[in-house]
Amino acid sequence: MTHDPVLADILRARLDITTELDASPELSLLDRARLRLALVAILSDLDRGAATRADTADALERLRREVFTRVPA
């Protein structure tokens, strides 16, 4: 098995996003649900072949920025 840096970025982003959502009581349940749904949609597009790994990594990075800007530091 070879190392795929793009796939590693996808996995890391997914874990970062879910960890931040789980650890952010400041977000409303509705906001968390919407962000989780966006995460699932991005990953589903990759799984269905509707998005490339690079597109998925970019979409996850945008979602990660959205999550981290909504959560107070």
PDB file of C-alpha atoms in Angstrom:
ATOM      1  CA  MET A   1       0.000   0.000   0.000  1.00  0.00           C
ATOM      2  CA  THR A   2       1.378   3.384  -0.981  1.00  0.00           C
ATOM      3  CA  HIS A   3       0.930   6.619   0.906  1.00  0.00           C
ATOM      4  CA  ASP A   4      -1.595   8.945  -0.719  1.00  0.00           C
ATOM      5  CA  PRO A   5      -1.143  12.446   0.719  1.00  0.00           C
ATOM      6  CA  VAL A   6      -4.492  13.678  -0.646  1.00  0.00           C
ATOM      7  CA  LEU A   7      -6.363  10.786   0.966  1.00  0.00           C
ATOM      8  CA  ALA A   8      -4.456  11.433   4.195  1.00  0.00           C
ATOM      9  CA  ASP A   9      -5.582  15.085   4.050  1.00  0.00           C
ATOM     10  CA  ILE A  10      -9.194  13.956   3.532  1.00  0.00           C
ATOM     11  CA  LEU A  11      -9.080  11.641   6.534  1.00  0.00           C
ATOM     12  CA  ARG A  12      -7.365  14.259   8.702  1.00  0.00           C
ATOM     13  CA  ALA A  13      -9.908  16.931   7.741  1.00  0.00           C
ATOM     14  CA  ARG A  14     -12.827  14.606   8.463  1.00  0.00           C
ATOM     15  CA  LEU A  15     -11.431  13.792  11.886  1.00  0.00           C
ATOM     16  CA  ASP A  16     -10.638  17.446  12.655  1.00  0.00           C
ATOM     17  CA  ILE A  17     -14.139  18.555  11.681  1.00  0.00           C
ATOM     18  CA  THR A  18     -15.964  15.851  13.633  1.00  0.00           C
ATOM     19  CA  THR A  19     -13.729  16.367  16.676  1.00  0.00           C
ATOM     20  CA  GLU A  20     -14.361  20.109  16.643  1.00  0.00           C
ATOM     21  CA  LEU A  21     -18.117  19.621  16.233  1.00  0.00           C
ATOM     22  CA  ASP A  22     -18.185  17.140  19.121  1.00  0.00           C
ATOM     23  CA  ALA A  23     -16.208  19.501  21.353  1.00  0.00           C
ATOM     24  CA  SER A  24     -18.154  22.684  20.589  1.00  0.00           C
ATOM     25  CA  PRO A  25     -21.147  23.193  22.861  1.00  0.00           C
ATOM     26  CA  GLU A  26     -21.259  26.808  21.624  1.00  0.00           C
ATOM     27  CA  LEU A  27     -22.792  25.608  18.368  1.00  0.00           C
ATOM     28  CA  SER A  28     -26.504  25.011  18.317  1.00  0.00           C
ATOM     29  CA  LEU A  29     -27.779  21.539  17.551  1.00  0.00           C
ATOM     30  CA  LEU A  30     -29.119  22.860  14.255  1.00  0.00           C
ATOM     31  CA  ASP A  31     -25.715  24.285  13.284  1.00  0.00           C
ATOM     32  CA  ARG A  32     -23.983  21.034  14.191  1.00  0.00           C
ATOM     33  CA  ALA A  33     -26.525  19.025  12.206  1.00  0.00           C
ATOM     34  CA  ARG A  34     -26.141  21.274   9.164  1.00  0.00           C
ATOM     35  CA  LEU A  35     -22.349  21.058   9.294  1.00  0.00           C
ATOM     36  CA  ARG A  36     -22.421  17.274   9.748  1.00  0.00           C
ATOM     37  CA  LEU A  37     -24.800  16.972   6.800  1.00  0.00           C
ATOM     38  CA  ALA A  38     -22.409  19.052   4.701  1.00  0.00           C
ATOM     39  CA  LEU A  39     -19.581  16.728   5.749  1.00  0.00           C
ATOM     40  CA  VAL A  40     -21.555  13.628   4.787  1.00  0.00           C
ATOM     41  CA  ALA A  41     -22.511  15.177   1.433  1.00  0.00           C
ATOM     42  CA  ILE A  42     -18.874  15.935   0.619  1.00  0.00           C
ATOM     43  CA  LEU A  43     -17.749  12.414   1.517  1.00  0.00           C
ATOM     44  CA  SER A  44     -20.704  10.864  -0.337  1.00  0.00           C
ATOM     45  CA  ASP A  45     -19.729  12.715  -3.513  1.00  0.00           C
ATOM     46  CA  LEU A  46     -16.265  11.172  -3.273  1.00  0.00           C
ATOM     47  CA  ASP A  47     -17.695   7.722  -2.614  1.00  0.00           C
ATOM     48  CA  ARG A  48     -20.072   7.956  -5.607  1.00  0.00           C
ATOM     49  CA  GLY A  49     -17.308   9.177  -7.880  1.00  0.00           C
ATOM     50  CA  ALA A  50     -19.002  12.560  -8.330  1.00  0.00           C
ATOM     51  CA  ALA A  51     -15.914  14.335  -6.964  1.00  0.00           C
ATOM     52  CA  THR A  52     -12.204  13.714  -7.206  1.00  0.00           C
ATOM     53  CA  ARG A  53      -9.989  13.351  -4.167  1.00  0.00           C
ATOM     54  CA  ALA A  54      -8.537  16.788  -4.813  1.00  0.00           C
ATOM     55  CA  ASP A  55     -12.024  18.346  -5.061  1.00  0.00           C
ATOM     56  CA  THR A  56     -13.023  16.569  -1.858  1.00  0.00           C
ATOM     57  CA  ALA A  57      -9.933  17.785  -0.024  1.00  0.00           C
ATOM     58  CA  ASP A  58     -10.696  21.357  -1.145  1.00  0.00           C
ATOM     59  CA  ALA A  59     -14.350  21.097  -0.074  1.00  0.00           C
ATOM     60  CA  LEU A  60     -13.345  19.695   3.306  1.00  0.00           C
ATOM     61  CA  GLU A  61     -10.848  22.506   3.809  1.00  0.00           C
ATOM     62  CA  ARG A  62     -13.586  25.070   3.124  1.00  0.00           C
ATOM     63  CA  LEU A  63     -15.892  23.276   5.566  1.00  0.00           C
ATOM     64  CA  ARG A  64     -13.108  23.090   8.153  1.00  0.00           C
ATOM     65  CA  ARG A  65     -12.577  26.861   7.880  1.00  0.00           C
ATOM     66  CA  GLU A  66     -16.322  27.411   8.283  1.00  0.00           C
ATOM     67  CA  VAL A  67     -16.427  25.225  11.399  1.00  0.00           C
ATOM     68  CA  PHE A  68     -13.413  26.883  12.986  1.00  0.00           C
ATOM     69  CA  THR A  69     -14.701  30.405  12.258  1.00  0.00           C
ATOM     70  CA  ARG A  70     -18.064  29.591  13.874  1.00  0.00           C
ATOM     71  CA  VAL A  71     -16.452  28.233  17.042  1.00  0.00           C
ATOM     72  CA  PRO A  72     -15.040  30.891  19.369  1.00  0.00           C
ATOM     73  CA  ALA A  73     -11.376  30.372  20.236  1.00  0.00           C
TER      74      ALA A  73
END
